[in-house]
mmCIF file of C-alpha atoms in Angstrom:
data_model
loop_
_atom_site.group_PDB
_atom_site.id
_atom_site.type_symbol
_atom_site.label_atom_id
_atom_site.label_comp_id
_atom_site.label_asym_id
_atom_site.label_seq_id
_atom_site.Cartn_x
_atom_site.Cartn_y
_atom_site.Cartn_z
ATOM 1 C CA UNK A 198 0.000 0.000 0.000
ATOM 2 C CA UNK A 199 2.806 2.430 0.870
ATOM 3 C CA UNK A 200 4.418 1.830 -2.515
ATOM 4 C CA UNK A 201 1.167 2.523 -4.278
ATOM 5 C CA UNK A 202 0.729 5.822 -2.400
ATOM 6 C CA UNK A 203 4.209 6.938 -3.359
ATOM 7 C CA UNK A 204 3.643 6.189 -7.008
ATOM 8 C CA UNK A 205 0.405 8.120 -7.192
ATOM 9 C CA UNK A 206 0.846 11.521 -8.976
ATOM 10 C CA UNK A 207 0.232 14.705 -7.034
ATOM 11 C CA UNK A 208 -3.271 15.961 -7.224
ATOM 12 C CA UNK A 209 -3.821 19.283 -8.976
ATOM 13 C CA UNK A 210 -3.730 22.234 -6.550
ATOM 14 C CA UNK A 211 -1.897 20.360 -3.825
ATOM 15 C CA UNK A 212 1.492 21.755 -2.491
ATOM 16 C CA UNK A 213 4.538 19.618 -3.077
ATOM 17 C CA UNK A 214 6.110 18.388 0.112
ATOM 18 C CA UNK A 215 9.642 19.406 1.060
ATOM 19 C CA UNK A 216 12.396 16.985 0.350
ATOM 20 C CA UNK A 217 13.729 17.455 3.903
ATOM 21 C CA UNK A 218 12.012 19.021 6.896
ATOM 22 C CA UNK A 219 14.844 21.499 7.683
ATOM 23 C CA UNK A 220 15.780 22.330 4.081
ATOM 24 C CA UNK A 221 16.061 26.099 3.619
ATOM 25 C CA UNK A 222 15.870 25.898 -0.149
ATOM 26 C CA UNK A 223 18.455 25.696 -2.855
ATOM 27 C CA UNK A 224 21.918 27.370 -2.430
ATOM 28 C CA UNK A 225 20.805 30.068 -4.886
ATOM 29 C CA UNK A 226 17.820 30.949 -2.663
ATOM 30 C CA UNK A 227 20.030 31.006 0.428
ATOM 31 C CA UNK A 228 22.473 33.351 -1.268
ATOM 32 C CA UNK A 229 19.588 35.637 -2.339
ATOM 33 C CA UNK A 230 18.213 35.648 1.180
ATOM 34 C CA UNK A 231 21.636 36.523 2.628
ATOM 35 C CA UNK A 232 22.130 39.385 0.186
ATOM 36 C CA UNK A 233 18.604 40.697 0.747
ATOM 37 C CA UNK A 234 19.092 40.659 4.517
ATOM 38 C CA UNK A 235 22.512 42.375 4.396
ATOM 39 C CA UNK A 236 24.248 39.458 6.102
ATOM 40 C CA UNK A 237 27.856 38.856 5.137
ATOM 41 C CA UNK A 238 29.513 35.592 6.000
ATOM 42 C CA UNK A 239 33.051 35.353 7.367
ATOM 43 C CA UNK A 240 34.264 33.956 4.069
ATOM 44 C CA UNK A 241 32.795 36.817 2.093
ATOM 45 C CA UNK A 242 34.232 39.384 4.520
ATOM 46 C CA UNK A 243 37.697 37.900 4.140
ATOM 47 C CA UNK A 244 37.459 37.850 0.371
ATOM 48 C CA UNK A 245 36.437 41.525 0.268
ATOM 49 C CA UNK A 246 39.300 42.544 2.521
ATOM 50 C CA UNK A 247 41.802 40.677 0.391
ATOM 51 C CA UNK A 248 40.389 42.137 -2.823
ATOM 52 C CA UNK A 249 40.439 45.793 -1.619
ATOM 53 C CA UNK A 250 43.949 47.285 -2.100
ATOM 54 C CA UNK A 251 45.439 49.146 0.870
ATOM 55 C CA UNK A 252 45.263 52.931 0.433
ATOM 56 C CA UNK A 253 48.008 55.085 1.952
ATOM 57 C CA UNK A 254 47.590 58.720 2.882
ATOM 58 C CA UNK A 255 49.606 60.968 0.593
ATOM 59 C CA UNK A 256 51.344 62.601 3.536
ATOM 60 C CA UNK A 257 52.228 59.236 5.018
ATOM 61 C CA UNK A 258 53.925 58.323 1.755
ATOM 62 C CA UNK A 259 56.091 61.486 1.574
ATOM 63 C CA UNK A 260 59.704 61.240 2.589
ATOM 64 C CA UNK A 261 61.578 63.958 4.529
ATOM 65 C CA UNK A 262 63.463 64.776 1.342
ATOM 66 C CA UNK A 263 60.185 65.503 -0.477
ATOM 67 C CA UNK A 264 59.089 67.808 2.346
ATOM 68 C CA UNK A 265 62.377 69.722 2.247
ATOM 69 C CA UNK A 266 62.077 70.186 -1.509
ATOM 70 C CA UNK A 267 58.529 71.492 -1.087
ATOM 71 C CA UNK A 268 59.682 74.026 1.499
ATOM 72 C CA UNK A 269 62.511 75.188 -0.749
ATOM 73 C CA UNK A 270 60.099 75.699 -3.626
ATOM 74 C CA UNK A 271 58.099 78.047 -1.382
ATOM 75 C CA UNK A 272 60.983 79.845 0.344
ATOM 76 C CA UNK A 273 63.261 80.555 -2.614
ATOM 77 C CA UNK A 274 60.814 82.946 -4.408
ATOM 78 C CA UNK A 275 60.130 84.741 -1.119
ATOM 79 C CA UNK A 276 63.857 85.191 -0.497
ATOM 80 C CA UNK A 277 64.356 86.548 -4.014
ATOM 81 C CA UNK A 278 61.553 89.072 -3.530
ATOM 82 C CA UNK A 279 63.091 90.275 -0.254
ATOM 83 C CA UNK A 280 66.495 90.708 -1.870
ATOM 84 C CA UNK A 281 64.964 92.649 -4.764
ATOM 85 C CA UNK A 282 63.026 94.878 -2.342
ATOM 86 C CA UNK A 283 65.992 95.636 -0.097
ATOM 87 C CA UNK A 284 68.825 95.841 -2.630
ATOM 88 C CA UNK A 285 67.232 97.071 -5.858
ATOM 89 C CA UNK A 286 64.350 99.136 -4.456
ATOM 90 C CA UNK A 287 66.277 100.163 -1.310
ATOM 91 C CA UNK A 288 63.242 99.182 0.719
ATOM 92 C CA UNK A 289 64.942 99.627 4.095
ATOM 93 C CA UNK A 290 65.719 103.297 3.466
ATOM 94 C CA UNK A 291 63.437 105.782 5.243
ATOM 95 C CA UNK A 292 60.920 107.724 3.195
ATOM 96 C CA UNK A 293 62.473 110.987 2.045
ATOM 97 C CA UNK A 294 60.982 114.325 1.053
ATOM 98 C CA UNK A 295 62.210 117.240 -1.025
ATOM 99 C CA UNK A 296 62.706 120.234 1.308
ATOM 100 C CA UNK A 297 63.200 122.752 -1.508
ATOM 101 C CA UNK A 298 59.614 124.128 -1.434
ATOM 102 C CA UNK A 299 59.690 124.882 2.300
ATOM 103 C CA UNK A 300 63.150 126.435 2.027
ATOM 104 C CA UNK A 301 62.075 128.631 -0.891
ATOM 105 C CA UNK A 302 58.997 129.812 1.015
ATOM 106 C CA UNK A 303 61.161 130.723 3.997
ATOM 107 C CA UNK A 304 63.608 132.653 1.843
ATOM 108 C CA UNK A 305 60.829 134.412 -0.028
ATOM 109 C CA UNK A 306 59.365 135.599 3.292
ATOM 110 C CA UNK A 307 62.720 137.289 4.085
ATOM 111 C CA UNK A 308 62.100 137.182 7.829
ATOM 112 C CA UNK A 309 65.648 135.959 8.587
ATOM 113 C CA UNK A 310 68.596 134.475 6.667
ATOM 114 C CA UNK A 311 67.709 130.871 5.835
ATOM 115 C CA UNK A 312 70.498 128.300 6.100
ATOM 116 C CA UNK A 313 70.334 124.963 4.291
ATOM 117 C CA UNK A 314 72.490 121.955 5.222
ATOM 118 C CA UNK A 315 74.893 121.165 2.401
ATOM 119 C CA UNK A 316 77.439 118.455 1.800
ATOM 120 C CA UNK A 317 75.724 115.762 3.860
ATOM 121 C CA UNK A 318 76.433 112.202 2.727
ATOM 122 C CA UNK A 319 74.011 109.772 1.130
ATOM 123 C CA UNK A 320 73.439 108.197 4.533
ATOM 124 C CA UNK A 321 71.480 111.289 5.599
ATOM 125 C CA UNK A 322 67.785 111.379 4.668
ATOM 126 C CA UNK A 323 65.434 114.362 4.779
ATOM 127 C CA UNK A 324 62.133 113.137 6.244
ATOM 128 C CA UNK A 325 60.195 116.365 6.843
ATOM 129 C CA UNK A 326 60.185 120.045 5.855
ATOM 130 C CA UNK A 327 57.791 122.680 7.174
ATOM 131 C CA UNK A 328 57.591 126.463 7.039
ATOM 132 C CA UNK A 329 55.070 128.269 9.245
ATOM 133 C CA UNK A 330 54.333 131.832 10.353
ATOM 134 C CA UNK A 331 52.514 132.646 13.584
ATOM 135 C CA UNK A 332 51.903 135.743 15.693
ATOM 136 C CA UNK A 333 55.089 134.969 17.650
ATOM 137 C CA UNK A 334 57.289 134.660 14.570
ATOM 138 C CA UNK A 335 58.208 132.391 11.668
ATOM 139 C CA UNK A 336 59.807 128.944 11.876
ATOM 140 C CA UNK A 337 61.444 126.563 9.392
ATOM 141 C CA UNK A 338 61.799 122.928 10.514
ATOM 142 C CA UNK A 339 63.834 120.345 8.624
ATOM 143 C CA UNK A 340 63.764 116.757 9.893
ATOM 144 C CA UNK A 341 66.446 114.164 9.145
ATOM 145 C CA UNK A 342 67.397 110.536 9.734
ATOM 146 C CA UNK A 343 71.079 110.435 10.623
ATOM 147 C CA UNK A 344 73.560 107.723 9.547
ATOM 148 C CA UNK A 345 72.858 105.780 12.759
ATOM 149 C CA UNK A 346 69.131 105.708 11.833
ATOM 150 C CA UNK A 347 68.232 108.061 14.683
ATOM 151 C CA UNK A 348 66.468 111.383 14.217
ATOM 152 C CA UNK A 349 67.765 114.936 13.993
ATOM 153 C CA UNK A 350 65.971 118.252 13.572
ATOM 154 C CA UNK A 351 67.087 121.681 12.378
ATOM 155 C CA UNK A 352 64.928 124.555 13.643
ATOM 156 C CA UNK A 353 65.387 128.116 12.365
ATOM 157 C CA UNK A 354 63.050 130.643 13.902
ATOM 158 C CA UNK A 355 62.483 134.322 14.647
ATOM 159 C CA UNK A 356 60.532 133.469 17.817
ATOM 160 C CA UNK A 357 62.089 134.868 20.999
ATOM 161 C CA UNK A 358 64.945 132.537 22.087
ATOM 162 C CA UNK A 359 63.634 131.828 25.607
ATOM 163 C CA UNK A 360 60.222 130.773 24.340
ATOM 164 C CA UNK A 361 61.669 128.846 21.427
ATOM 165 C CA UNK A 362 64.066 126.867 23.641
ATOM 166 C CA UNK A 363 61.271 125.898 26.036
ATOM 167 C CA UNK A 364 59.133 124.736 23.112
ATOM 168 C CA UNK A 365 61.820 122.791 21.280
ATOM 169 C CA UNK A 366 63.986 121.500 24.146
ATOM 170 C CA UNK A 367 61.585 121.317 27.081
ATOM 171 C CA UNK A 368 61.433 123.228 30.355
ATOM 172 C CA UNK A 369 64.279 121.218 31.911
ATOM 173 C CA UNK A 370 66.904 121.806 29.218
ATOM 174 C CA UNK A 371 70.356 122.360 30.728
ATOM 175 C CA UNK A 372 73.321 124.148 29.089
ATOM 176 C CA UNK A 373 76.467 121.983 28.881
ATOM 177 C CA UNK A 374 79.145 124.329 27.504
ATOM 178 C CA UNK A 375 80.056 125.102 23.897
ATOM 179 C CA UNK A 376 80.842 122.990 20.827
ATOM 180 C CA UNK A 377 82.729 124.148 17.756
ATOM 181 C CA UNK A 378 80.859 123.290 14.545
ATOM 182 C CA UNK A 379 81.961 124.838 11.284
ATOM 183 C CA UNK A 380 82.938 128.475 11.836
ATOM 184 C CA UNK A 381 80.731 129.027 14.891
ATOM 185 C CA UNK A 382 80.690 128.180 18.577
ATOM 186 C CA UNK A 383 77.355 126.557 19.448
ATOM 187 C CA UNK A 384 75.889 126.284 22.922
ATOM 188 C CA UNK A 385 75.345 122.660 23.905
ATOM 189 C CA UNK A 386 72.206 121.622 25.809
ATOM 190 C CA UNK A 387 70.987 118.471 27.455
ATOM 191 C CA UNK A 388 67.404 118.486 26.186
ATOM 192 C CA UNK A 389 64.576 115.980 26.612
ATOM 193 C CA UNK A 390 65.494 112.448 27.780
ATOM 194 C CA UNK A 391 67.850 110.903 25.238
ATOM 195 C CA UNK A 392 68.264 114.148 23.262
ATOM 196 C CA UNK A 393 71.007 116.727 22.986
ATOM 197 C CA UNK A 394 70.951 120.083 21.204
ATOM 198 C CA UNK A 395 73.202 122.737 19.720
ATOM 199 C CA UNK A 396 71.961 126.340 19.734
ATOM 200 C CA UNK A 397 73.205 129.391 17.849
ATOM 201 C CA UNK A 398 71.518 132.799 18.190
ATOM 202 C CA UNK A 399 71.922 136.289 16.793
ATOM 203 C CA UNK A 400 69.751 139.404 16.675
ATOM 204 C CA UNK A 401 67.493 138.134 13.874
ATOM 205 C CA UNK A 402 66.886 134.460 14.598
ATOM 206 C CA UNK A 403 67.863 131.301 16.493
ATOM 207 C CA UNK A 404 69.112 128.040 15.009
ATOM 208 C CA UNK A 405 68.652 124.783 16.930
ATOM 209 C CA UNK A 406 70.079 121.404 15.917
ATOM 210 C CA UNK A 407 68.632 118.691 18.146
ATOM 211 C CA UNK A 408 67.761 114.995 18.213
ATOM 212 C CA UNK A 409 68.507 111.610 19.740
ATOM 213 C CA UNK A 410 71.260 110.786 17.273
ATOM 214 C CA UNK A 411 74.909 110.580 18.286
ATOM 215 C CA UNK A 412 76.275 114.048 19.232
ATOM 216 C CA UNK A 413 78.936 113.754 16.535
ATOM 217 C CA UNK A 414 76.167 113.599 13.923
ATOM 218 C CA UNK A 415 74.544 116.706 15.423
ATOM 219 C CA UNK A 416 77.878 118.495 15.169
ATOM 220 C CA UNK A 417 78.247 117.421 11.521
ATOM 221 C CA UNK A 418 74.717 118.635 10.770
ATOM 222 C CA UNK A 419 75.374 121.998 12.431
ATOM 223 C CA UNK A 420 78.628 122.399 10.493
ATOM 224 C CA UNK A 421 76.778 121.688 7.205
ATOM 225 C CA UNK A 422 74.524 124.719 7.619
ATOM 226 C CA UNK A 423 75.474 127.502 5.172
#
């Protein structure tokens, strides 16, 4: 009887029985189910890791020599620009002005004899020039940068000497004897902190040479006045 039942064909509409009770389907169905569920087996994970080539960071792959070359490529143009600025364009030199207009205005006013420094070397730079007239008198100021890169100032004025000295040298200026500069004997003063001054006066005006530059440069500047 059992053999007869096994040989009978399946009735239409009936479901075929599974070959084995725990069968999960064919290998193709299992693979589809794994892929659909996002499950990766240990074998597949190992295969993927072996197939993916190792990627190195670009920086990790650079040698010290490559880094030095890169720095040189950046620094060499900068160094060349600095050399061009300092040597060709004289970029370290202080900004200079032409004092001729202020000097001409002072001479045209004919308030006092105007003296202009002459014969100074190329290491002297004129940085300011100003001519002004007030109720107290007229004043010409010429500012310089001396060879030691410190400042110096020439003041020529018809303002009363006492008032002019207080304004230009401060209330605590102290006389320190005389200094020979050119053909004249100048009175030496200890002016504001760090500054010295040479003063020459006559009946028409007063000339002051002052600044924080070395006293020898002040003497040279005073001697250059003509």
